[in-house]
Coordinates of N, CA and C and ligand atoms in Angstrom, one line a residue:
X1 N -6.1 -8.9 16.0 CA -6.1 -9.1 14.5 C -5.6 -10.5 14.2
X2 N -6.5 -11.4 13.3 CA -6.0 -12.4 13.0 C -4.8 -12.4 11.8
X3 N -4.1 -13.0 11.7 CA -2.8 -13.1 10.4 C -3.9 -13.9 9.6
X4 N -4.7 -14.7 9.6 CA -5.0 -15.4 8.2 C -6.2 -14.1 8.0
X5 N -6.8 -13.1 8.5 CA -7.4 -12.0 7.6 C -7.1 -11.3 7.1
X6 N -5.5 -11.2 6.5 CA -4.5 -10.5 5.8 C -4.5 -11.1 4.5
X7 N -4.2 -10.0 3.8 CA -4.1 -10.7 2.5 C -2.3 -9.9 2.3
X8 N -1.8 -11.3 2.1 CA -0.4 -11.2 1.8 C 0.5 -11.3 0.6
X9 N 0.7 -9.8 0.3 CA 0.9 -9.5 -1.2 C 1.7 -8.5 -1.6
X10 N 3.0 -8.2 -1.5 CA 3.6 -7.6 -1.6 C 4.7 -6.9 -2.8
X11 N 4.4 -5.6 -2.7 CA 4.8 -5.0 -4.2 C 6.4 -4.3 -3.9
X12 N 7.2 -4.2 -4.9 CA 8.6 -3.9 -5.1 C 9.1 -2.3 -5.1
X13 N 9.7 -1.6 -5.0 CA 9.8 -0.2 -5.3 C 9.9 0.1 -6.4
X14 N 10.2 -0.8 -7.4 CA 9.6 -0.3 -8.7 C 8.6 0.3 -8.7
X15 N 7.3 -0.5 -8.2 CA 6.2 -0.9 -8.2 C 6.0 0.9 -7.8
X16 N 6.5 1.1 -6.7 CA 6.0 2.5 -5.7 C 6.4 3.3 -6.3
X17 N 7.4 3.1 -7.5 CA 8.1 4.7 -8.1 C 6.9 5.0 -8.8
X18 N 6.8 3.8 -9.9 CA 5.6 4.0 -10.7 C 4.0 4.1 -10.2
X19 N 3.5 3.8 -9.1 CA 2.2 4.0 -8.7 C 2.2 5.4 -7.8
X20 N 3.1 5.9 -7.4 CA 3.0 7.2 -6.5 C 3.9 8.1 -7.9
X21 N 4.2 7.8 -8.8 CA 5.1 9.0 -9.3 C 6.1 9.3 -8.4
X22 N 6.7 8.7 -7.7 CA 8.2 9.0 -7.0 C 9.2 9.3 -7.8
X23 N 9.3 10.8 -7.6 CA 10.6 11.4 -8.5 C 11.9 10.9 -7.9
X24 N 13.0 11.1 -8.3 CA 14.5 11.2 -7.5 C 14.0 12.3 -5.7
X25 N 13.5 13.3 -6.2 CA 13.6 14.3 -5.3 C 12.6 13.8 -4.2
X26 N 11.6 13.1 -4.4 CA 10.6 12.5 -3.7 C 11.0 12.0 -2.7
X27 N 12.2 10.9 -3.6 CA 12.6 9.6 -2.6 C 13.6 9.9 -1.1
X28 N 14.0 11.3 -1.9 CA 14.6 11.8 -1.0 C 14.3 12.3 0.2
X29 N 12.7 12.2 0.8 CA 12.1 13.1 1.4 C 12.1 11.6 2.7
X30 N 11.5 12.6 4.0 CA 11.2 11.8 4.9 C 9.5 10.7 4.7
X31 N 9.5 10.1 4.3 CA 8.0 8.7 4.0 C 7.5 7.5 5.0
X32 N 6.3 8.2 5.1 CA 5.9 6.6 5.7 C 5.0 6.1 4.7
X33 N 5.5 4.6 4.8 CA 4.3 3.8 3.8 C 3.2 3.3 4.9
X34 N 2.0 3.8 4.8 CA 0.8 2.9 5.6 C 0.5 2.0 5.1
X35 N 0.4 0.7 5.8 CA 0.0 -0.5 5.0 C 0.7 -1.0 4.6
X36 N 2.2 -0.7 4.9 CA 3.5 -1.5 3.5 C 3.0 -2.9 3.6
X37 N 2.8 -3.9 4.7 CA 3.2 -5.1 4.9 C 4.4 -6.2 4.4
X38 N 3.9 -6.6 3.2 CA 4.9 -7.6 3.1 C 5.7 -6.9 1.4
X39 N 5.7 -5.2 1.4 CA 6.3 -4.8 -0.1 C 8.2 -4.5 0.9
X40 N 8.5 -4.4 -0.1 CA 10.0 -4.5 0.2 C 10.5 -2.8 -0.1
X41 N 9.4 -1.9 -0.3 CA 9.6 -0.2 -0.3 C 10.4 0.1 0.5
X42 N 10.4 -0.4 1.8 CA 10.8 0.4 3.0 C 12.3 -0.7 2.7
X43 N 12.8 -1.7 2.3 CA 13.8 -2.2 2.5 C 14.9 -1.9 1.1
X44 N 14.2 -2.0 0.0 CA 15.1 -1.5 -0.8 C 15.1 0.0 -0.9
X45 N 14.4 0.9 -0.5 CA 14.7 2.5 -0.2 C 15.8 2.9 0.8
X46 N 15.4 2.0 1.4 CA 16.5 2.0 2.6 C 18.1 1.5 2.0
X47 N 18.1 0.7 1.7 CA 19.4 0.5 0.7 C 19.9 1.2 0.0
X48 N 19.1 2.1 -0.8 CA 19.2 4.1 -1.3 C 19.7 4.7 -0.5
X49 N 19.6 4.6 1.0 CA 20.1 5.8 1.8 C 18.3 6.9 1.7
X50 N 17.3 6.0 1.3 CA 16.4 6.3 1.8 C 15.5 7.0 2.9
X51 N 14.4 7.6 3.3 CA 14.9 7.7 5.1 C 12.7 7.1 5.2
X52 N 12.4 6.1 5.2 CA 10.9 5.8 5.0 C 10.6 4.9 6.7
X53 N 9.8 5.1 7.3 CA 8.8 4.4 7.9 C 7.7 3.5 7.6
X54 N 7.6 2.0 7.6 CA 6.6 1.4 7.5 C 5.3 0.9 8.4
X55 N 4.5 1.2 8.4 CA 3.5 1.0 9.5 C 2.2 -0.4 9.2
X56 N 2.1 -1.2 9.5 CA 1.2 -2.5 9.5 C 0.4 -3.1 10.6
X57 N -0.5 -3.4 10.5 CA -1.0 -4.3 11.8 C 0.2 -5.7 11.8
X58 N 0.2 -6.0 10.5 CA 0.9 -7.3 10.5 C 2.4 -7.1 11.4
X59 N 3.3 -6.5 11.6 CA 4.2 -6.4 12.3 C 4.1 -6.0 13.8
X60 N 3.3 -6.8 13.9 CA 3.1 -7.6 15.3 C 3.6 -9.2 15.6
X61 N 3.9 -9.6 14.3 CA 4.3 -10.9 13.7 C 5.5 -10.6 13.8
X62 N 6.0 -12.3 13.5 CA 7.6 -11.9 13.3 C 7.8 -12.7 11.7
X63 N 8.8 -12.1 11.6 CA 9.3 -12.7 10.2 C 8.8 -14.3 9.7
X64 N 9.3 -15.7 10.6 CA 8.7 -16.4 10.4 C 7.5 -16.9 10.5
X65 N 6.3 -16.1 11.3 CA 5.0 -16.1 11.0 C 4.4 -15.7 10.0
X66 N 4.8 -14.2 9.3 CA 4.8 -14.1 8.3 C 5.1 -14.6 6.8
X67 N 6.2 -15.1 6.9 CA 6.6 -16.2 6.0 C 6.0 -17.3 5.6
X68 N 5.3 -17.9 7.1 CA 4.5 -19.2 6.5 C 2.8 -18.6 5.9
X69 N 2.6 -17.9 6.6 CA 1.2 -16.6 6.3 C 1.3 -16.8 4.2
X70 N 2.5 -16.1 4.0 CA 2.9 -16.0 2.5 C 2.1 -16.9 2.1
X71 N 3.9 -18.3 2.2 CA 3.5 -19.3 1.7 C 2.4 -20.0 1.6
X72 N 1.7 -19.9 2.7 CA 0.1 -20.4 2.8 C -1.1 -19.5 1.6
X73 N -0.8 -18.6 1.7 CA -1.5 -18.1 0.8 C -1.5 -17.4 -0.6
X74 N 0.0 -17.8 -0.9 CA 0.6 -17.4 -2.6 C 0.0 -18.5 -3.2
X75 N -0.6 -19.6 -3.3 CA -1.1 -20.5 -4.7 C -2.6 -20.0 -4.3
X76 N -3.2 -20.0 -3.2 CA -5.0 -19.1 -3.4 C -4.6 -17.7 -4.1
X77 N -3.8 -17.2 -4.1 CA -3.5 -15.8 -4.7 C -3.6 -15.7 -5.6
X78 N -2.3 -16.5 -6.7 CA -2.1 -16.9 -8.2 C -3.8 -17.2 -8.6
X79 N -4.1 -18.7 -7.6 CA -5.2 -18.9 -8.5 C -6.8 -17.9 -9.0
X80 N -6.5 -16.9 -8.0 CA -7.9 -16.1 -7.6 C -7.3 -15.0 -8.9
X81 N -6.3 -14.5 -9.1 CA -5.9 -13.3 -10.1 C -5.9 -14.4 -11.6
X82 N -5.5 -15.7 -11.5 CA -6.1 -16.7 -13.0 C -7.3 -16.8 -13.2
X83 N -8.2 -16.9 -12.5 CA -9.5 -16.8 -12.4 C -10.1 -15.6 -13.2
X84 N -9.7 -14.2 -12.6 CA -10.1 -13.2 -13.1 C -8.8 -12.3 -14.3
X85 N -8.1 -13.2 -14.8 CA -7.0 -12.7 -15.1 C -8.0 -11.4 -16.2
X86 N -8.7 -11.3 -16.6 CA -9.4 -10.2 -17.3 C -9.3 -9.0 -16.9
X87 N -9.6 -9.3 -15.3 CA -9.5 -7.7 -14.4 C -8.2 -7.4 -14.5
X88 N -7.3 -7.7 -15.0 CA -5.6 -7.1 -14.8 C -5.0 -6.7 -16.5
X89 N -4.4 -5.8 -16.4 CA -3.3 -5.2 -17.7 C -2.1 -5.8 -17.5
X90 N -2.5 -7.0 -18.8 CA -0.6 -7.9 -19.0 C -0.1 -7.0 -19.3
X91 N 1.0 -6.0 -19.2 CA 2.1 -5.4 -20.0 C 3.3 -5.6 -19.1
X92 N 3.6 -4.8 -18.3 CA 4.9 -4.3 -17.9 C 4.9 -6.1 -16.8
X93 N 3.6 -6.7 -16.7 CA 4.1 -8.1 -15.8 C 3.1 -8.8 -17.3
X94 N 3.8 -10.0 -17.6 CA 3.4 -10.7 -19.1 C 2.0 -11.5 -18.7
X95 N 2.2 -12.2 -17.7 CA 1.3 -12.9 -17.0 C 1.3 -13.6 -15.9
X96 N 0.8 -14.3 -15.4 CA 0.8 -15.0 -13.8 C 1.4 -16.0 -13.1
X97 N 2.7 -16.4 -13.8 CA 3.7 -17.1 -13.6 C 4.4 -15.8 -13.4
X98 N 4.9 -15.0 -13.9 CA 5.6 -13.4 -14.1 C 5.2 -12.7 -12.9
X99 N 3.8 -13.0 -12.2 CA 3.7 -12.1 -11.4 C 3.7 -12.8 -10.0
X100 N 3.9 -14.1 -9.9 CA 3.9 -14.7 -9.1 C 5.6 -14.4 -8.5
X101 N 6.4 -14.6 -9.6 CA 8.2 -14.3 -9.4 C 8.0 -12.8 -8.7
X102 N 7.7 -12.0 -9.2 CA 7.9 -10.4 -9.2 C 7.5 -10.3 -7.5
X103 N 6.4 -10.6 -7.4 CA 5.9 -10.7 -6.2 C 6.7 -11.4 -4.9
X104 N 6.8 -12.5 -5.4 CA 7.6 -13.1 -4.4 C 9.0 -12.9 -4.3
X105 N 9.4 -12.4 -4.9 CA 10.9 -11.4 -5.2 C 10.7 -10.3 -4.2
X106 N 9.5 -9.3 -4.1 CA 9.4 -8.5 -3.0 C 9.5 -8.8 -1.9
X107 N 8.7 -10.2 -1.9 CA 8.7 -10.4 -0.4 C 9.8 -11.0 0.2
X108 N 10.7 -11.6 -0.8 CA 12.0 -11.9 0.4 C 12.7 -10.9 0.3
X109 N 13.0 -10.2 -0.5 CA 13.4 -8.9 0.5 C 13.0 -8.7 1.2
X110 N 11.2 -8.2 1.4 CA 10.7 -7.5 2.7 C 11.4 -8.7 3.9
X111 N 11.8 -9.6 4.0 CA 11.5 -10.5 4.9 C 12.8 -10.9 5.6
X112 N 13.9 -10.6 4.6 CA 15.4 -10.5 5.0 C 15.2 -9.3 5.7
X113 N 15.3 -7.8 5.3 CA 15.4 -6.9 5.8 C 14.4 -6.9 7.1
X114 N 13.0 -7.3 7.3 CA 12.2 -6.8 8.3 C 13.1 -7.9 9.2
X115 N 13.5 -9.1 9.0 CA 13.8 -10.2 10.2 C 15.4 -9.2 11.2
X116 N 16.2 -8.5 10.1 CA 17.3 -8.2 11.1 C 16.6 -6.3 11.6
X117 N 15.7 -5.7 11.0 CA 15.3 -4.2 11.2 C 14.5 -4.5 12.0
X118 N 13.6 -5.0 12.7 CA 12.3 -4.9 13.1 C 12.8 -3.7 14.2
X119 N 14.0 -4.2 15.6 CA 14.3 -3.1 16.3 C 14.5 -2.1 16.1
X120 N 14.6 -1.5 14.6 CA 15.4 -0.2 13.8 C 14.0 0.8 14.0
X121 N 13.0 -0.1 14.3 CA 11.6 1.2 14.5 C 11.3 1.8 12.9
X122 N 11.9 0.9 11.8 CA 11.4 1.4 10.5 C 9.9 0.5 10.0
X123 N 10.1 -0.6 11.3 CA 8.6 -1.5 10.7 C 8.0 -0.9 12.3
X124 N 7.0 -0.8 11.9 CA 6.0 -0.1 13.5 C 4.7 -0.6 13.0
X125 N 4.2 -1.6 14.0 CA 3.0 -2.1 14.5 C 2.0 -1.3 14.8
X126 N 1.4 -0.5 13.5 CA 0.1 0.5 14.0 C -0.8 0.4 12.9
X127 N -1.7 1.0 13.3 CA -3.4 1.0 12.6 C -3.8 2.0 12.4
X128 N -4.2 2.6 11.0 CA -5.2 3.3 10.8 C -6.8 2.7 11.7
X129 N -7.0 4.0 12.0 CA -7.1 5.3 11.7 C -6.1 6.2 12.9
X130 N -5.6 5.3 13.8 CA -4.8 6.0 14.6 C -3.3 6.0 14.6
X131 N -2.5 6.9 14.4 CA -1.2 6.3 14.0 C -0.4 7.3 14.8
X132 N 1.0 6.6 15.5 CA 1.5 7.1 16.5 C 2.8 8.2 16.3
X133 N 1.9 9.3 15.7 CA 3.4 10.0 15.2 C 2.4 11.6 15.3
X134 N 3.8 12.1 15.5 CA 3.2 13.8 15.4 C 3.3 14.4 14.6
X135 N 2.1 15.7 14.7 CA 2.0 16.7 13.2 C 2.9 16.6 12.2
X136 N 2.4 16.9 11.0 CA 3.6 16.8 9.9 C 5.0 16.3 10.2
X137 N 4.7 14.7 10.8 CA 6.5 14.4 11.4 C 6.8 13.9 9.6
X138 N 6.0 13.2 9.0 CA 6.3 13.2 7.6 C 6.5 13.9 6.4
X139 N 7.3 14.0 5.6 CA 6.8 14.8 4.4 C 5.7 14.2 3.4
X140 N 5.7 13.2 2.9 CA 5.1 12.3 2.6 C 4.5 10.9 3.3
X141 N 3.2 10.6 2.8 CA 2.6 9.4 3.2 C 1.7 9.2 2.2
X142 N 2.8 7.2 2.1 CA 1.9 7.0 0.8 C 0.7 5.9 1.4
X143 N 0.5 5.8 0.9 CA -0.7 4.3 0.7 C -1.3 3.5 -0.5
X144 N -0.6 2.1 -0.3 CA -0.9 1.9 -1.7 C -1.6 0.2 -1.3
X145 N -2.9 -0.2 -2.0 CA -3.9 -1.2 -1.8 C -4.2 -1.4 -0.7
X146 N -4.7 -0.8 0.0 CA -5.7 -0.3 1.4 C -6.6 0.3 0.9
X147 N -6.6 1.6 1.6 CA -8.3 2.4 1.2 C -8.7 2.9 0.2
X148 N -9.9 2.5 -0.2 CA -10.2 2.3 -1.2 C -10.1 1.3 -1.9
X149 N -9.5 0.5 -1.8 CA -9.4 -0.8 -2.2 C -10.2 -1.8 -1.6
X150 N -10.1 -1.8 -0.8 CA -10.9 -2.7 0.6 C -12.3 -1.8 0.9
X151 N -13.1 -1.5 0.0 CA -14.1 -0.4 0.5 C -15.2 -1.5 1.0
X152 N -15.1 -2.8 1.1 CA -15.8 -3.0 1.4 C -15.9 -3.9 3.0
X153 N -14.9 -3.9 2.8 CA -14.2 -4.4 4.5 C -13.6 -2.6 5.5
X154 N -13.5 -1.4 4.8 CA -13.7 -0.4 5.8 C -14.4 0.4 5.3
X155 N -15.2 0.7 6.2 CA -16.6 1.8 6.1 C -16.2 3.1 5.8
X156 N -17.0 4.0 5.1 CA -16.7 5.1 4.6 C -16.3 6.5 6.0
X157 N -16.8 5.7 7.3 CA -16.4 6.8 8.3 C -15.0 6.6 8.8
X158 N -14.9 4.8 8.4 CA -13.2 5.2 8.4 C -12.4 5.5 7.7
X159 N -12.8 5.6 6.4 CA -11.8 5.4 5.4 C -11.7 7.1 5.6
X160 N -12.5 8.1 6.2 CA -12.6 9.5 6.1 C -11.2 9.4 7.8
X161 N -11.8 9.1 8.8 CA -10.7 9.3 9.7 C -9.4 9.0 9.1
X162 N -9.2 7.3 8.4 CA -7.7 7.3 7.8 C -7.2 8.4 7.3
X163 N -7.8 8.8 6.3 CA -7.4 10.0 5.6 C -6.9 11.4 6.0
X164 N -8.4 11.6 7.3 CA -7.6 13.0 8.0 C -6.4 12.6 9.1
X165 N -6.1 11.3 9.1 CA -5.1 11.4 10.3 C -3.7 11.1 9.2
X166 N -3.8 10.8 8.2 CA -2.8 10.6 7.3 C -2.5 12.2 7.0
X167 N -3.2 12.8 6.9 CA -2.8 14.3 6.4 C -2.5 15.0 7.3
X168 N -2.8 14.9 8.8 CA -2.6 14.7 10.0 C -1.1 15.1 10.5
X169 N -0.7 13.8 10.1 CA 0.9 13.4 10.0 C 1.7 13.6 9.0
X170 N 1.6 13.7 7.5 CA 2.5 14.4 6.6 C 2.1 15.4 6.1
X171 N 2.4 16.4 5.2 CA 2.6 17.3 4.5 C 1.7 16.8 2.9
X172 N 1.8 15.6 2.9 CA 1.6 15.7 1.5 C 1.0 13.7 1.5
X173 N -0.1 13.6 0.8 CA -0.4 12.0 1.1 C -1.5 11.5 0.0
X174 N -0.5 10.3 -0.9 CA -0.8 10.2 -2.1 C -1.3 8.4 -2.0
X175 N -2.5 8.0 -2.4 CA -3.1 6.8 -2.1 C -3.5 6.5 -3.5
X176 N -3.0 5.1 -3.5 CA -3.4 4.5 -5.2 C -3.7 2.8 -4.4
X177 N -4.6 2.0 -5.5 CA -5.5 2.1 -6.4 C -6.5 3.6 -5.4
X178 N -7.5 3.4 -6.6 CA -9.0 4.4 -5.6 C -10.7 3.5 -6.2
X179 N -9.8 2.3 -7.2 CA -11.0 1.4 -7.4 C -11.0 0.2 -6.1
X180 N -12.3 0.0 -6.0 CA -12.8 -1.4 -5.4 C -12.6 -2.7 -5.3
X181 N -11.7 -3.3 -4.6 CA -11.3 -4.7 -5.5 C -12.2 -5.9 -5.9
X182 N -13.7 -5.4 -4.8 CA -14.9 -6.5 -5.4 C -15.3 -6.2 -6.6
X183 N -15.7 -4.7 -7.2 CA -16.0 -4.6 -8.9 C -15.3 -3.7 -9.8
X184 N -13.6 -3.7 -9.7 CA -13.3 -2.4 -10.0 C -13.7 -1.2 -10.5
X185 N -14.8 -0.7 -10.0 CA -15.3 0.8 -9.9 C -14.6 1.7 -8.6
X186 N -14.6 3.0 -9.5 CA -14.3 3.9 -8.8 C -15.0 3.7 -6.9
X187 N -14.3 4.1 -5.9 CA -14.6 3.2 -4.5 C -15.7 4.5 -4.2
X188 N -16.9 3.9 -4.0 CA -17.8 4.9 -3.3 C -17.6 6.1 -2.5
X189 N -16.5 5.3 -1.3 CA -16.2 6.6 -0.6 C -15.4 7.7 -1.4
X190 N -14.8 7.9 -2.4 CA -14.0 8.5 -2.7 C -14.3 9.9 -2.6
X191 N -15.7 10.1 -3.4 CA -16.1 11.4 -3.3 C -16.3 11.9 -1.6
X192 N -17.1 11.4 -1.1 CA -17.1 12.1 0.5 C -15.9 12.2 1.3
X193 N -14.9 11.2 1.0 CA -13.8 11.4 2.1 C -12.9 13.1 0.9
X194 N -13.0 13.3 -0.1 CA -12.7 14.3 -0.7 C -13.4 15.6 -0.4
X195 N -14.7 15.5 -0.2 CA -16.0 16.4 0.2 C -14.9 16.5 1.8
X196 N -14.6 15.7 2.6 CA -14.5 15.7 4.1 C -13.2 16.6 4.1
X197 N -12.0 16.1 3.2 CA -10.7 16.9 3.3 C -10.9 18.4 3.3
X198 N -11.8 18.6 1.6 CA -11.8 19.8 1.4 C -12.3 21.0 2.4
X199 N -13.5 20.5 2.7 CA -14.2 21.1 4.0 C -13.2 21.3 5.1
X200 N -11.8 20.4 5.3 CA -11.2 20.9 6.3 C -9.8 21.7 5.7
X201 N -10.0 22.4 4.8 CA -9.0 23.1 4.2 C -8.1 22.2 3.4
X202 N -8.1 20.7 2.9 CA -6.6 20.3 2.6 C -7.1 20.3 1.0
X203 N -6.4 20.8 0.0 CA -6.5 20.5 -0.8 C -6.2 19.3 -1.7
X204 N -7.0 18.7 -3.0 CA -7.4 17.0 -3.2 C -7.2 17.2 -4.8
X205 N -6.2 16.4 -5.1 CA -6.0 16.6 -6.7 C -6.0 14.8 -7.0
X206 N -7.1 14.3 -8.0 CA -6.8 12.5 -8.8 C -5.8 13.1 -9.9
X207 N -4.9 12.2 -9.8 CA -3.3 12.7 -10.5 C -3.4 11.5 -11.4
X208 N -3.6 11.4 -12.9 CA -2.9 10.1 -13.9 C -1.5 9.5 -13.3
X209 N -1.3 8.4 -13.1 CA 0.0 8.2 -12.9 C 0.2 6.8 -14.2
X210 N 1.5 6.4 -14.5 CA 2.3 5.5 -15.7 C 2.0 4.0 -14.7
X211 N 1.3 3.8 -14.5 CA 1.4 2.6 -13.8 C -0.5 1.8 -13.7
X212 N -1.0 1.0 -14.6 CA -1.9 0.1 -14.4 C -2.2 -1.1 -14.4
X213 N -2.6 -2.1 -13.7 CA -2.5 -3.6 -13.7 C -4.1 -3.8 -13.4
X214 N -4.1 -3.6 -11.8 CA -5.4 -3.5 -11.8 C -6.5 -2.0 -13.4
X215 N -7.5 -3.0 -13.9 CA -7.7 -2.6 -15.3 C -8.6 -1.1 -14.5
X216 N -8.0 -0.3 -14.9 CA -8.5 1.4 -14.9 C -7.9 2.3 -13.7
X217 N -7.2 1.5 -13.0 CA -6.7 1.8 -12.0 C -5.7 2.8 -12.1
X218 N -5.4 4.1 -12.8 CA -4.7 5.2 -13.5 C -4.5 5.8 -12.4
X219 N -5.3 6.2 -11.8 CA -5.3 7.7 -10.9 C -4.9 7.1 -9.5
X220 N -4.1 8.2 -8.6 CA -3.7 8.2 -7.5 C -4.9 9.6 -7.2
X221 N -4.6 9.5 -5.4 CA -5.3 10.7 -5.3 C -3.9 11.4 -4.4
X222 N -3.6 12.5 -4.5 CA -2.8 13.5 -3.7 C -3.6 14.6 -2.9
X223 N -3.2 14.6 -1.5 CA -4.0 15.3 -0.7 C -2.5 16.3 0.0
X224 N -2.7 17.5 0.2 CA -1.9 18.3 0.4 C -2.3 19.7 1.5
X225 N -1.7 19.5 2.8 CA -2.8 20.4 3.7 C -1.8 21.8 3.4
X226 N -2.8 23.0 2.9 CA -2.8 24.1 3.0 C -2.6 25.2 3.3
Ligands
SAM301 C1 -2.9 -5.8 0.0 S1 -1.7 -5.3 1.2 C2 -0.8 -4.1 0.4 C3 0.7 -4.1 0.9 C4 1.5 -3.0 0.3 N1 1.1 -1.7 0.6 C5 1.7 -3.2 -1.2 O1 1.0 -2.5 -2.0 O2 2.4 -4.1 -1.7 C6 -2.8 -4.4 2.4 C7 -2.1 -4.1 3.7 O3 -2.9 -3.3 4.5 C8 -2.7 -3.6 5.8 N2 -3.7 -3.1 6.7 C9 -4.9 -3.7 7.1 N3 -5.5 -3.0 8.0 C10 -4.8 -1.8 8.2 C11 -5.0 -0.7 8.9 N4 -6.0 -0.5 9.7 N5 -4.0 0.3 8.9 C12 -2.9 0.1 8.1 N6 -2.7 -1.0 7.3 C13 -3.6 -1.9 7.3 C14 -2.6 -5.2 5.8 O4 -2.0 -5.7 6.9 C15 -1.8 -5.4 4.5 O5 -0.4 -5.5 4.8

């Protein structure tokens, strides 16, 4: 995996309470975040007395590769979201100076905390669709701007294995956005990786959640094996 075909962008636990609906009682549960990368979930939950797992290809990297990865590509980032600032809901961030702080506020946390944890086994170097953990070792597993989001960089037969191997491993597995980030529409695969769960017994609820930026981006999906 190359580091410059990452997109490095990382969101706050704010961010996760409001996009997964994380109750008090939620937070309290055992979580892996797939995908974290460079969000700071796994480091300020952990500061809670949290108990989460984060899993990334990127943490194969070390702190200061990642760092310069950032910095290299936080002004393409700003400018590509100015560009389209239409596609996004100013409210709870004002606008793109706002979201530039917010963001990069996550990431040096992520980046303090991952540089002294990496040995702690809370950041783990793995990949969907294969991830190195046994049956229900999770209670939860979230996923947040990966699948579905990228529908156009993973194919719908993977975005169906991610899925069954995420349910696989927790109990309960809630993935937001579920739009496309090339035209925000609902992500093609959505319906057949749904068709695919159901067929294997797990049941599939799109849950409204208090949290939009990307514009229509409301629903999470919760998958829950049976
Ligand atoms: C846009 S970032 C989202 C980071 C974080 N989840 C957040 O919302 O702030 C997408 C992340 O997906 C990770 N990723 C890419 N391929 C992956 C795979 N096969 N399995 C798990 N994560 C992957 C990337 O490395 C990147 O960190």
């Amino acid at each position: 995996m190359e580091l410059s075909s990452v997109i490095h962008w990382g969101r706050s636990l704010s961010e996760y309470k409001a996009m997964f609906s994380l109750s008090n009682h939620d937070l309290g549960k055992k979580i892996l975040g797939c995908g974290d990368g460079p969000a700071s979930f796994n480091a300020e939950l952990t500061e809670q007395n949290g108990h989460v797992i984060s899993v990334d290809p990127i943490y194969r990297f070390n702190a200061n590769q990642i760092r310069a990865r950032i910095d290299e590509v936080y002004s393409q980032v700003v400018e590509q979201v100015s560009k389209n600032k239409d596609d996004y809901v100013w409210k709870h961030i004002p606008h793109v100076e706002a979201l530039g702080k917010v963001r990069m506020q996550a990431m040096r946390l992520f980046l303090a905390d991952y540089g002294v944890a990496k040995e702690s086994g809370r950041y783990l170097n793995a990949s969907l669709p294969t991830l190195p953990f046994d049956d229900g070792e999770f209670e939860i597993a979230l996923c947040s701007h990966y699948l579905f989001l990228y529908s156009e960089h993973v194919n719908q037969s993977q975005h169906i294995l991610s899925m069954k191997e995420l349910c696989r491993i927790a109990k309960e597995v809630r993935v937001y956005p579920l739009l496309s980030l090339s035209d925000n529409q609902t992500s093609p695969h959505l319906k057949p990786v749904i068709a695919e769960l159901e067929a294997d017994g797990i049941s599939v609820d799109l849950v409204e959640v208090g949290y939009e930026f990307q514009k229509g981006a409301t629903k999470m999906l919760v998958a829950k094996s049976v």
